mmCIF file of C-alpha atoms in Angstrom:
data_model
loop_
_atom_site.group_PDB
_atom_site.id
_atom_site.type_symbol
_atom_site.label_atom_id
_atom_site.label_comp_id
_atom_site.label_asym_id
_atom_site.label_seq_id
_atom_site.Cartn_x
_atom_site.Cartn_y
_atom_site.Cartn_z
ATOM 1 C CA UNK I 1 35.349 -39.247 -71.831
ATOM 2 C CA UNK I 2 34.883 -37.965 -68.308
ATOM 3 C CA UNK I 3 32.570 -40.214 -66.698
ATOM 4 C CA UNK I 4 31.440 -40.419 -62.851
ATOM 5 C CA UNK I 5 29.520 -43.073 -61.170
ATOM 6 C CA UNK I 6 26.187 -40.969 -60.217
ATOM 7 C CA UNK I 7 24.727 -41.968 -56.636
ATOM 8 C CA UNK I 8 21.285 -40.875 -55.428
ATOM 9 C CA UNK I 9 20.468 -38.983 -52.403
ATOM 10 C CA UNK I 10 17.065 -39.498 -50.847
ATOM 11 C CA UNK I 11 16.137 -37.258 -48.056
ATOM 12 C CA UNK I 12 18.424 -37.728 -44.828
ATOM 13 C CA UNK I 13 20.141 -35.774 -42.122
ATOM 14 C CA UNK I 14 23.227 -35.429 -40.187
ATOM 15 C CA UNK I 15 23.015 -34.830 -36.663
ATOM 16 C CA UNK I 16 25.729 -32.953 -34.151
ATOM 17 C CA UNK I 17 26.669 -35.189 -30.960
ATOM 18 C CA UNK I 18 24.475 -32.930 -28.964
ATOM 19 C CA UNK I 19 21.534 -33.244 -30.809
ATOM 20 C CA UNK I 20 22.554 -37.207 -31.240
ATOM 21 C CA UNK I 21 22.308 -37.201 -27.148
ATOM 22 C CA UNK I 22 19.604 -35.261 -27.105
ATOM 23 C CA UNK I 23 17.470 -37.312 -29.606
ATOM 24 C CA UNK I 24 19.018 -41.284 -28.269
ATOM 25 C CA UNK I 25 20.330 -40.766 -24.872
ATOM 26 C CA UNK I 26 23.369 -38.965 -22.761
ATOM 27 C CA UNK I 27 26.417 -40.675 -24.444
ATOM 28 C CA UNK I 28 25.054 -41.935 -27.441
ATOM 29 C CA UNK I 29 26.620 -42.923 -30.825
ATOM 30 C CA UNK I 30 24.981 -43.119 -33.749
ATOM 31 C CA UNK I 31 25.698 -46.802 -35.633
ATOM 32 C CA UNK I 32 26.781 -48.043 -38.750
ATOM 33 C CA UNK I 33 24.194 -49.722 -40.827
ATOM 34 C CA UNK I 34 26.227 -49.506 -44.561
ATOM 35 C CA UNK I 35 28.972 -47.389 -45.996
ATOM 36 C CA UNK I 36 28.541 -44.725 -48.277
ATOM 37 C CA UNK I 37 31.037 -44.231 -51.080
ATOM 38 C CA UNK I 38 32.922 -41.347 -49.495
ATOM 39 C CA UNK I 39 35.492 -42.694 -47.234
ATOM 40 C CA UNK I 40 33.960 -42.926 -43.354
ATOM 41 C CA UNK I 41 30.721 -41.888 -44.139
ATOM 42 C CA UNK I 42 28.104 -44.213 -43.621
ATOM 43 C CA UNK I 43 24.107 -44.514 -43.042
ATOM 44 C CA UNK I 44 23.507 -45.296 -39.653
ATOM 45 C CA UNK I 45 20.968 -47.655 -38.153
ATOM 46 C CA UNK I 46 19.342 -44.812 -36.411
ATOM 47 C CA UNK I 47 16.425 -42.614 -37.674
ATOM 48 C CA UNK I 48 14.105 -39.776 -36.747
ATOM 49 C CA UNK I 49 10.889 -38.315 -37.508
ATOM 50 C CA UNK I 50 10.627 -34.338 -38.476
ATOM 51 C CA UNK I 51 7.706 -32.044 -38.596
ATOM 52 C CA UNK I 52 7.400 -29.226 -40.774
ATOM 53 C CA UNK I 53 4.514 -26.704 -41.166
ATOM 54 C CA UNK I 54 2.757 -28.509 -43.548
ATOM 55 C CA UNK I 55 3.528 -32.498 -42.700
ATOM 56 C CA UNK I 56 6.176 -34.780 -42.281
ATOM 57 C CA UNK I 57 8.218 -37.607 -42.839
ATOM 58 C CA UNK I 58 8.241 -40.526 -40.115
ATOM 59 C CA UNK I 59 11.689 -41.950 -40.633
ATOM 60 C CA UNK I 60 14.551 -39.849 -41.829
ATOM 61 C CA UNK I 61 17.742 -41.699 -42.273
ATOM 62 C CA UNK I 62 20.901 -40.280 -40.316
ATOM 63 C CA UNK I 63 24.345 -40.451 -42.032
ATOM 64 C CA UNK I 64 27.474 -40.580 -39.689
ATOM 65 C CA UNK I 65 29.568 -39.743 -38.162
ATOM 66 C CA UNK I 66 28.110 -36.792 -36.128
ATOM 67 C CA UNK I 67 29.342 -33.321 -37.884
ATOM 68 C CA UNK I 68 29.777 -30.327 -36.062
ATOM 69 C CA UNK I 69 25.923 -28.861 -36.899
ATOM 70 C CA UNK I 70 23.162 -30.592 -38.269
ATOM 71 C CA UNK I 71 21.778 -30.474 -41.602
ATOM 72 C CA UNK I 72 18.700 -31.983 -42.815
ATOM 73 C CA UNK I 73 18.616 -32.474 -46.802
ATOM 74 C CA UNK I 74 15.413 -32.163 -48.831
ATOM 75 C CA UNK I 75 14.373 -32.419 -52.150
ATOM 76 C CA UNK I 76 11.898 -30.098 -53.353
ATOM 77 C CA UNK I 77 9.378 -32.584 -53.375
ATOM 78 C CA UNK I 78 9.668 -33.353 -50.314
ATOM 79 C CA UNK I 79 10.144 -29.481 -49.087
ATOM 80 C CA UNK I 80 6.886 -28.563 -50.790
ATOM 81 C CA UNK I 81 5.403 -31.988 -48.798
ATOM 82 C CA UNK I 82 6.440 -30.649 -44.978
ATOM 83 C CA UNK I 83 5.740 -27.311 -46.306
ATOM 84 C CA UNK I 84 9.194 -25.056 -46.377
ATOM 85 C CA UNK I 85 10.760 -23.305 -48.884
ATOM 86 C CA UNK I 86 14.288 -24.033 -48.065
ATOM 87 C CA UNK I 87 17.352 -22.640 -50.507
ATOM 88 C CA UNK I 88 19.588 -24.992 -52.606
ATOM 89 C CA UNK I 89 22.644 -24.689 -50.747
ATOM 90 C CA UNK I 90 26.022 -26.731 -50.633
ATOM 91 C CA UNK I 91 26.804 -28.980 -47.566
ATOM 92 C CA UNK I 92 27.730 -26.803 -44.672
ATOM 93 C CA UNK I 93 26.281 -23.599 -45.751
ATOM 94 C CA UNK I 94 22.882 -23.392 -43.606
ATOM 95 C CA UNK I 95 23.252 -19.369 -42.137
ATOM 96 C CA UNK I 96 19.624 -18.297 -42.720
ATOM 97 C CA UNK I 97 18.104 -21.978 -43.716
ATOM 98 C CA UNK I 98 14.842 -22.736 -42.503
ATOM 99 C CA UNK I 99 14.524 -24.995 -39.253
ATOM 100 C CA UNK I 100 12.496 -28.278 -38.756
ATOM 101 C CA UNK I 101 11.188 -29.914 -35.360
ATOM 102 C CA UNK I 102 13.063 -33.318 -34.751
ATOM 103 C CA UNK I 103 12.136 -36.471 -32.968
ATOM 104 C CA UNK I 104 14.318 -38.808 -31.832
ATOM 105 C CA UNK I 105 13.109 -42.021 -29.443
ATOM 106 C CA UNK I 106 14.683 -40.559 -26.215
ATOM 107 C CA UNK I 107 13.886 -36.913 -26.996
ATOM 108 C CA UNK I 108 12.821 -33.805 -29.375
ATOM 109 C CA UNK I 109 14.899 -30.367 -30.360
ATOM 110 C CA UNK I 110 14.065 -27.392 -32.869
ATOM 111 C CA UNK I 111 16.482 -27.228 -35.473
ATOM 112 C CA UNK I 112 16.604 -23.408 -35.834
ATOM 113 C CA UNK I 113 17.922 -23.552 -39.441
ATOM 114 C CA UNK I 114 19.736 -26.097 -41.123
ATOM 115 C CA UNK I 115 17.085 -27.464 -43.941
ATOM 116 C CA UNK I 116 18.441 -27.379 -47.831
ATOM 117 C CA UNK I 117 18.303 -29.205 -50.950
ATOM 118 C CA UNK I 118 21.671 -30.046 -51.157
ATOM 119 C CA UNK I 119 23.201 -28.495 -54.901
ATOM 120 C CA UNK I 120 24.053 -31.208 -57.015
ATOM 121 C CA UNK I 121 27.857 -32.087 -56.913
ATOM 122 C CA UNK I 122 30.758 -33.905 -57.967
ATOM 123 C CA UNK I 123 33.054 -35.600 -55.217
ATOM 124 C CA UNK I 124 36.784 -35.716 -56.835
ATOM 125 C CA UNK I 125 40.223 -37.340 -55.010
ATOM 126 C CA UNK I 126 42.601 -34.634 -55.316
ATOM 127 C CA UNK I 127 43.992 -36.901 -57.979
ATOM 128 C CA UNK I 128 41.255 -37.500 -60.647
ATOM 129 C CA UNK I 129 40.616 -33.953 -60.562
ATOM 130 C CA UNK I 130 44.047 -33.055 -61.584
ATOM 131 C CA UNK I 131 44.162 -35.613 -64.017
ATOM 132 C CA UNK I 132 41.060 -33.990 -65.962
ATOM 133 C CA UNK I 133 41.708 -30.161 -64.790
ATOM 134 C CA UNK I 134 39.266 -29.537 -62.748
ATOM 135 C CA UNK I 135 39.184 -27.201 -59.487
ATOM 136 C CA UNK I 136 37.316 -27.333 -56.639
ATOM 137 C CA UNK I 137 33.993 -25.201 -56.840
ATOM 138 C CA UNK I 138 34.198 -24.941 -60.690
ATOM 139 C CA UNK I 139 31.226 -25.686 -61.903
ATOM 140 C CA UNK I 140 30.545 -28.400 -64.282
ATOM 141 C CA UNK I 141 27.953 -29.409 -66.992
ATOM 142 C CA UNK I 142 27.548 -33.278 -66.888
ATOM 143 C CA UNK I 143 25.248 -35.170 -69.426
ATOM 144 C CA UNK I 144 23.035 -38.009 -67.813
ATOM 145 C CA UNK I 145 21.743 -40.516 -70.705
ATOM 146 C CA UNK I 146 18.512 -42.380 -71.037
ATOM 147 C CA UNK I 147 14.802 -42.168 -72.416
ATOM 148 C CA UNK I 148 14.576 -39.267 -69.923
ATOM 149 C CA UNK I 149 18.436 -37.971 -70.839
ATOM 150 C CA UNK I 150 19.169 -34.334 -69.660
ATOM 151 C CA UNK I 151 22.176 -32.159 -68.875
ATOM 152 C CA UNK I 152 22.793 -30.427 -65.715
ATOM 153 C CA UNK I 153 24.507 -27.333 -65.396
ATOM 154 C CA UNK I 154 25.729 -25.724 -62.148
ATOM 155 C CA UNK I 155 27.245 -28.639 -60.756
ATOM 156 C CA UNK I 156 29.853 -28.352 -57.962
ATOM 157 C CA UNK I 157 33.037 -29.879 -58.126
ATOM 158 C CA UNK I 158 34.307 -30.864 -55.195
ATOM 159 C CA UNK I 159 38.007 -31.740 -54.314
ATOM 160 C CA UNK I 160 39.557 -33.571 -51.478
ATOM 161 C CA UNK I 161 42.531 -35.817 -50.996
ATOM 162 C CA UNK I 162 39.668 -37.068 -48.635
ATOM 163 C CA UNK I 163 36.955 -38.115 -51.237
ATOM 164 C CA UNK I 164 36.028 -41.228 -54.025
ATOM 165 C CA UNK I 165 34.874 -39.783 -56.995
ATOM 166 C CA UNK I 166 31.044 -39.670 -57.285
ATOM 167 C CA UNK I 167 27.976 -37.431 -58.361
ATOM 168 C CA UNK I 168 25.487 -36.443 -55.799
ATOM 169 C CA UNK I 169 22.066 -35.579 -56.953
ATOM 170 C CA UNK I 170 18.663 -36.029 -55.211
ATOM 171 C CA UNK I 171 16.040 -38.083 -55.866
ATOM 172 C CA UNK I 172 13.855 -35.456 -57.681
ATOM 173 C CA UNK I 173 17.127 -34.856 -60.201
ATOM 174 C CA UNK I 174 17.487 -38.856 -60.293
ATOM 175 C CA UNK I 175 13.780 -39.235 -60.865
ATOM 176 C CA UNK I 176 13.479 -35.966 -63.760
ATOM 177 C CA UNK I 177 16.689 -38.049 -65.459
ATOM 178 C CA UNK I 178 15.092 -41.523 -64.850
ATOM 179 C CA UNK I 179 18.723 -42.004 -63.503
ATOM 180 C CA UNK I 180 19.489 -44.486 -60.856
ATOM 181 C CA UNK I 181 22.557 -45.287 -58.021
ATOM 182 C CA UNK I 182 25.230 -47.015 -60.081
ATOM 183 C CA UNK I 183 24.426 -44.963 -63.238
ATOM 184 C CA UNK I 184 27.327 -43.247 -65.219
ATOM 185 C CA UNK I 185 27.335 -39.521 -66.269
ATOM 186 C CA UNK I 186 29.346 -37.668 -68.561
ATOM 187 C CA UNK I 187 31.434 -34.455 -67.504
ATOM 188 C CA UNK I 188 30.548 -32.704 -70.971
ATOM 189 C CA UNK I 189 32.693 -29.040 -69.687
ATOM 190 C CA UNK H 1 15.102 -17.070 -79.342
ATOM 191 C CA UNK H 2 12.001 -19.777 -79.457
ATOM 192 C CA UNK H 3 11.134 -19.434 -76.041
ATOM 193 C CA UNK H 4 8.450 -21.064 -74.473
ATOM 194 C CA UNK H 5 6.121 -21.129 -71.524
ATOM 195 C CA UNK H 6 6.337 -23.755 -69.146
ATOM 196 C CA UNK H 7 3.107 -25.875 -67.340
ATOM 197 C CA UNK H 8 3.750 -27.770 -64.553
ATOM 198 C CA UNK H 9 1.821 -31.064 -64.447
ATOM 199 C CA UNK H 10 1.517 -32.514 -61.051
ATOM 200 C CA UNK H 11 -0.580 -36.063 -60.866
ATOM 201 C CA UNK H 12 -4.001 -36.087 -62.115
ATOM 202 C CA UNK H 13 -6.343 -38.312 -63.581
ATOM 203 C CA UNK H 14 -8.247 -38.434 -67.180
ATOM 204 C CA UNK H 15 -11.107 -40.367 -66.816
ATOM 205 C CA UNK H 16 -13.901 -42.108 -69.640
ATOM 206 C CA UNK H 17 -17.196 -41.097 -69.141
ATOM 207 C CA UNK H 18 -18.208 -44.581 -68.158
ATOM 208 C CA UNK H 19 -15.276 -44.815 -65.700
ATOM 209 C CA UNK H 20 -16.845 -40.952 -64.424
ATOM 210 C CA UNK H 21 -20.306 -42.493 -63.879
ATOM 211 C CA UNK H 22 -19.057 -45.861 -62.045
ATOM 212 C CA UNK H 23 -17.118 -43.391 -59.915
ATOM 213 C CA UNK H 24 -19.467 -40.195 -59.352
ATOM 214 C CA UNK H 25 -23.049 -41.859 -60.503
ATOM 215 C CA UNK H 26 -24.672 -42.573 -63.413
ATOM 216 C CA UNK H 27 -25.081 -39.594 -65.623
ATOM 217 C CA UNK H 28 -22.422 -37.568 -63.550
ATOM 218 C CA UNK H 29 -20.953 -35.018 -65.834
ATOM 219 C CA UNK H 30 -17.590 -33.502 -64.596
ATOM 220 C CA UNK H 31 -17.672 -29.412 -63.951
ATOM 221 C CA UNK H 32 -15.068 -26.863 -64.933
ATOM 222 C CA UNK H 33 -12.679 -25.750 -61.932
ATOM 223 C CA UNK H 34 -10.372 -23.986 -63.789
ATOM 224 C CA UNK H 35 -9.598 -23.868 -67.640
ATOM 225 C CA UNK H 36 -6.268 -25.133 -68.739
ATOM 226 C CA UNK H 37 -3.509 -24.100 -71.222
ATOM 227 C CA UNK H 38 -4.730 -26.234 -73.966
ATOM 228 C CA UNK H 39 -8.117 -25.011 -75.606
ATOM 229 C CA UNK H 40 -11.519 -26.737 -73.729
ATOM 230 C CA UNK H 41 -9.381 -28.497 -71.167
ATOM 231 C CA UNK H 42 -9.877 -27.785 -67.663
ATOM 232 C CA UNK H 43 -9.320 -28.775 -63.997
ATOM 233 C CA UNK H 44 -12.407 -30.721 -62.666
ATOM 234 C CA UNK H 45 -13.722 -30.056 -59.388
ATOM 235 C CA UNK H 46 -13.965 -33.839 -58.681
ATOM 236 C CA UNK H 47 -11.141 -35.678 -57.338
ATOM 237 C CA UNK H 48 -10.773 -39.167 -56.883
ATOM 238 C CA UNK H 49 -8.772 -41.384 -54.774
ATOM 239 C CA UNK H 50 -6.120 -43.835 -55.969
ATOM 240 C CA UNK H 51 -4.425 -46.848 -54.173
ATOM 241 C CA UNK H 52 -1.257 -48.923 -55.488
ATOM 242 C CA UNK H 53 0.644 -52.082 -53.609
ATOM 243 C CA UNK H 54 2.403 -49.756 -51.340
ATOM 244 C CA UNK H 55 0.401 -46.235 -50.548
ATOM 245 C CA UNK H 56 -1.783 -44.219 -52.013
ATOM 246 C CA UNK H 57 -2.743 -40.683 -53.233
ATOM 247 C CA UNK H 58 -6.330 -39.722 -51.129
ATOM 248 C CA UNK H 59 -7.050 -36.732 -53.697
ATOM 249 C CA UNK H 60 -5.989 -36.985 -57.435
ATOM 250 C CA UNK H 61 -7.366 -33.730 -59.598
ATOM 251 C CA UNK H 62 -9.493 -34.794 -62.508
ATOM 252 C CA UNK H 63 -8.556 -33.151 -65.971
ATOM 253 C CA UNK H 64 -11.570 -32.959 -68.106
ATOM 254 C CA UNK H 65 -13.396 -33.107 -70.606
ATOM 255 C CA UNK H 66 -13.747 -36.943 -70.329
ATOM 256 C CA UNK H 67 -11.479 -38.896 -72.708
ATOM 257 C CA UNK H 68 -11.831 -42.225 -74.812
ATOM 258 C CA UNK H 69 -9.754 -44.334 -72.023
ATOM 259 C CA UNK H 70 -8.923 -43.328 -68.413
ATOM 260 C CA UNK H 71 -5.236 -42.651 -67.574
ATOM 261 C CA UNK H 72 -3.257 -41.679 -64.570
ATOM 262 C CA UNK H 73 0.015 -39.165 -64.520
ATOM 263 C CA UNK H 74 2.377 -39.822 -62.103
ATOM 264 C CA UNK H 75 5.635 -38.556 -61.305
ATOM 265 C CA UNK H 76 8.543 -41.095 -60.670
ATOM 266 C CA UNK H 77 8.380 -39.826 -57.281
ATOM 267 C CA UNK H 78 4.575 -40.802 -56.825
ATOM 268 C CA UNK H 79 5.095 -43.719 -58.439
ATOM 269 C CA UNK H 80 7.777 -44.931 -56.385
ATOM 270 C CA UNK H 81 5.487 -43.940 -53.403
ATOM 271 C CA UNK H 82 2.001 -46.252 -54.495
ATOM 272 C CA UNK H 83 4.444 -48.837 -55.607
ATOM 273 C CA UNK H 84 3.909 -48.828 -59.196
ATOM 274 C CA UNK H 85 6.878 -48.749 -62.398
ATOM 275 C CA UNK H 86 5.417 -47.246 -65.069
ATOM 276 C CA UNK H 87 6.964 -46.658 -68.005
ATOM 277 C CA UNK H 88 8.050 -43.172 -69.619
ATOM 278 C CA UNK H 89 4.955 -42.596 -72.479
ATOM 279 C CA UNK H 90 3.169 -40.018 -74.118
ATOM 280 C CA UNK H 91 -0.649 -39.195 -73.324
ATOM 281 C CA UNK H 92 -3.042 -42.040 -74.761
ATOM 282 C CA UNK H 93 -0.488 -45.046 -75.402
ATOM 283 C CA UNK H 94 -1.017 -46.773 -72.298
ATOM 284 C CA UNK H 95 -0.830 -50.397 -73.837
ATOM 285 C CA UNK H 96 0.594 -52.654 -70.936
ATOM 286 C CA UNK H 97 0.956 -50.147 -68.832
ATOM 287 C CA UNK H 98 0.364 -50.805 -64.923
ATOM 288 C CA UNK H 99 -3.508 -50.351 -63.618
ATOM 289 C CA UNK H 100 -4.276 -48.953 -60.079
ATOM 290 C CA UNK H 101 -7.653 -49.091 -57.819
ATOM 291 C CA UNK H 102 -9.568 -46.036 -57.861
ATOM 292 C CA UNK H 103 -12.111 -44.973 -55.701
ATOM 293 C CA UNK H 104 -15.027 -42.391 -56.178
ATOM 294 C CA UNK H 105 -17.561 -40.789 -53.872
ATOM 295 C CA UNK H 106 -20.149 -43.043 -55.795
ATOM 296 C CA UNK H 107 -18.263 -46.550 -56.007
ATOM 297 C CA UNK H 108 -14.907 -47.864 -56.629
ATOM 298 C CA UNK H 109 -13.375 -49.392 -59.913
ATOM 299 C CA UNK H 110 -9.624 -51.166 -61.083
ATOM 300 C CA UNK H 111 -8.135 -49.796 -63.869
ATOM 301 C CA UNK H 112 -6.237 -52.818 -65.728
ATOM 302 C CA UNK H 113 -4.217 -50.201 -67.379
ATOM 303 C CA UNK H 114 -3.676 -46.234 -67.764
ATOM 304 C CA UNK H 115 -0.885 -45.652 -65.450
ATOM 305 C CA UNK H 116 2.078 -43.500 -66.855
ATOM 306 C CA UNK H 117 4.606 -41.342 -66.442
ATOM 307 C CA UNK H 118 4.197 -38.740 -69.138
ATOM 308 C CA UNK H 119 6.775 -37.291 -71.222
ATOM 309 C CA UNK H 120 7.648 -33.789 -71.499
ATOM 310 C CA UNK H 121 6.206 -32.289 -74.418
ATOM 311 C CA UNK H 122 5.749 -29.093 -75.862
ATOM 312 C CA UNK H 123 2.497 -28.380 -77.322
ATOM 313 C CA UNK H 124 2.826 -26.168 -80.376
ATOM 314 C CA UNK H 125 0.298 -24.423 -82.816
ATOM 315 C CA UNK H 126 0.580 -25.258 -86.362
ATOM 316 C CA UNK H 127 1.324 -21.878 -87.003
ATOM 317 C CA UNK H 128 4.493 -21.663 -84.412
ATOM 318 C CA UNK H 129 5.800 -25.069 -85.292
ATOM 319 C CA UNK H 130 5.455 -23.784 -89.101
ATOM 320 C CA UNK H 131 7.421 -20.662 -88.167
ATOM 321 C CA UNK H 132 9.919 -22.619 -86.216
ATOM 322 C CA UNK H 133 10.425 -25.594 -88.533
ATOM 323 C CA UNK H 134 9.550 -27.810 -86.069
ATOM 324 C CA UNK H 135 7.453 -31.222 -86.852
ATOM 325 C CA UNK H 136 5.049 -32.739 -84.937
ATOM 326 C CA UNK H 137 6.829 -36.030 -82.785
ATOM 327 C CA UNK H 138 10.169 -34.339 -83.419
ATOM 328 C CA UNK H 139 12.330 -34.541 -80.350
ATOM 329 C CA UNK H 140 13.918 -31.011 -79.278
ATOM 330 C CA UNK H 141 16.335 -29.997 -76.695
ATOM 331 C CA UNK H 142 14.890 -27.315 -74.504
ATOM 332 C CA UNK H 143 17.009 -25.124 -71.916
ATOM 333 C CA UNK H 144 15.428 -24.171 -68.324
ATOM 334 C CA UNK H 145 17.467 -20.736 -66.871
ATOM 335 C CA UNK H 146 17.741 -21.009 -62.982
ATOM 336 C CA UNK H 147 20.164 -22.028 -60.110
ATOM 337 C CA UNK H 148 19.504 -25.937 -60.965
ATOM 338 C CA UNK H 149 19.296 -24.705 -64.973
ATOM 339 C CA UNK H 150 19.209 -27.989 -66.820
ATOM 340 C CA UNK H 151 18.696 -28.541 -70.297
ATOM 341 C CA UNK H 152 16.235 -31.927 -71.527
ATOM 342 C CA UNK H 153 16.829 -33.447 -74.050
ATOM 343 C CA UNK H 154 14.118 -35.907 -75.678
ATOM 344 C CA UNK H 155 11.054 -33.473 -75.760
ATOM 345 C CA UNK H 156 8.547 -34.596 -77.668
ATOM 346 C CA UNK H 157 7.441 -31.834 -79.959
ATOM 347 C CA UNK H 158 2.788 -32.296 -80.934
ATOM 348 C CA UNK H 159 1.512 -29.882 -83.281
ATOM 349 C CA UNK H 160 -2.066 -29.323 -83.976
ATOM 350 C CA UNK H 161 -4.561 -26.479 -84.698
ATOM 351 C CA UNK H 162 -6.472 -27.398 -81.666
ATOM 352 C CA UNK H 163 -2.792 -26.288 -79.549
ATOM 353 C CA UNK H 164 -1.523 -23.517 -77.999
ATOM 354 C CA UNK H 165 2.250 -23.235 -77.457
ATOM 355 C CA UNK H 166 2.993 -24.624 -74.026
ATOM 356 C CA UNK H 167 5.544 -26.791 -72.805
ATOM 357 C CA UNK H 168 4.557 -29.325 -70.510
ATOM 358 C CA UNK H 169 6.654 -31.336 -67.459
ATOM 359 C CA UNK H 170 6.032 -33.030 -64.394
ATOM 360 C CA UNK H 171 6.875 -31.766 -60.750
ATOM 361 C CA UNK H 172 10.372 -33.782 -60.745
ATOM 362 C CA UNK H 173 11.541 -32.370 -63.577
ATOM 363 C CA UNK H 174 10.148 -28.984 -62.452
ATOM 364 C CA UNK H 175 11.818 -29.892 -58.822
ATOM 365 C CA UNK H 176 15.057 -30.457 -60.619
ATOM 366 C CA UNK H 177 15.299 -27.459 -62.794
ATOM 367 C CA UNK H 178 13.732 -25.071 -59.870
ATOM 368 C CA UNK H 179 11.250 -24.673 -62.450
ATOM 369 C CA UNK H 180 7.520 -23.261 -62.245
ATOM 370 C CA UNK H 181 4.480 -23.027 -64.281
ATOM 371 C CA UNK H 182 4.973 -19.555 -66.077
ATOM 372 C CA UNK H 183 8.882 -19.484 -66.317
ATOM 373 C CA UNK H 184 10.160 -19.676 -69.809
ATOM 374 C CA UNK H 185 12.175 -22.601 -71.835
ATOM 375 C CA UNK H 186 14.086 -21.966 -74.829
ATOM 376 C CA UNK H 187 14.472 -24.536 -77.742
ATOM 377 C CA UNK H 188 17.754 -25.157 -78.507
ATOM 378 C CA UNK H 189 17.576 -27.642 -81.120
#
């Protein structure tokens, strides 16, 4: 049996040092509050507000380090809630994403795109993957279990001599499944 | 292929007719917004307000006609936001289920209990659960087609003459799946 340990991702963003000056301060670095279960990667103290269309939300956590452009992840829910219609998109991929007005404590910016719901996805170490066969961007079907049990298809493998192996999903996936941080899920093919 | 259509349920309230009156007046009768999938049910006009420990929802649609007990439909993601953990049931067995306050134009009552998180069902005619060979309470495995396809398992199959085919889920599950009302499920078992 392949099984992961499935984490959940609420809404959060990543910020690029510019914008991380231009929301805190000239100079600024963002803070870590608690690791995150790929190596480096943590949440930081720090927050921000965003504005959409339709509403917002008041206090969006920021993951660190700074990348090199900033992403904001949604679930639908939520998109629906500030009133966008962004695409489900892996990490990274944001050409033609919808942007978002942010609001830091020292400053504010327009995102001009960078809004998604992240696609579900598997983080592998180079090793585990080659110890079940699987490539990086093959996409899996992995079985969460439960009263509200489902399978999920399309999921992204993901596969880095740089990652801890771990399923992503977002908090309207985690919520559908009645699935939890800590849970287990089963790579079924 | 036993496909089916698919209703998205956000939250909404079923209310008794006493629990209408205390809220709307005495002698209020709810009026027809919009009919629904299922034969003689409808969206009410009326909305109500509903508080839990930690927020609140200021408009909740009213589903009529009125029923023998009250109940309120959350998702897991609304329930996480009033503060509530209800449990997983189907319509009408809300025994020890969590209560909420909720507040009418014409006064303001506590339900002791009612509060759920429905499970996904597919509503079938006699005739297409006859032609099917599917039972009433039987649990199915249904397919959703999209970029976030997932397949639930655990669907609680309720056949009646007073049904018309129609499967029903809530917005996380819908959010997960990239699902809408009017896309198509298949049964897969």
């Amino acid at each position: 049996m392949k099984t992961v340990p499935v984490g959940v991702s609420a809404r959060h963003i990543h910020l690029s040092q510019s914008h991380v000056e231009a929301l805190f301060g000239e100079g600024y670095q963002l803070t870590s509050m608690k690791p995150l279960s790929q190596p480096g990667q943590y949440a930081a103290h720090e927050t921000v507000e965003v504005r959409g269309p339709k509403g917002g939300f008041p206090k969006v956590r920021i993951l660190g380090p700074a990348r090199s452009r900033s992403q904001l992840e949604l679930s639908r829910t939520d998109a629906f809630a500030v009133g966008l219609q962004p695409p489900v998109r892996e990490s990274g991929d944001i050409a033609g994403t919808p942007g978002i007005r942010v609001i830091g404590p020292a400053g504010e910016l327009d995102l001009e795109e960078g809004v998604i719901v992240a696609a579900r996805h598997i983080h592998f170490h180079t090793s585990d993957a080659q110890a079940w066969g699987i490539a990086d961007k093959q996409r899996l079907t992995v079985k969460l279990e439960g009263e509200r049990g489902l399978i999920l298809e399309q999921v992204i493998a993901r596969v880095s001599d740089s990652y801890a192996l771990d399923m992503h999903i977002d908090t309207d996936e985690a919520n559908a499944a009645g699935a939890k941080t800590g849970d287990r899920a089963t790579i079924l093919d």
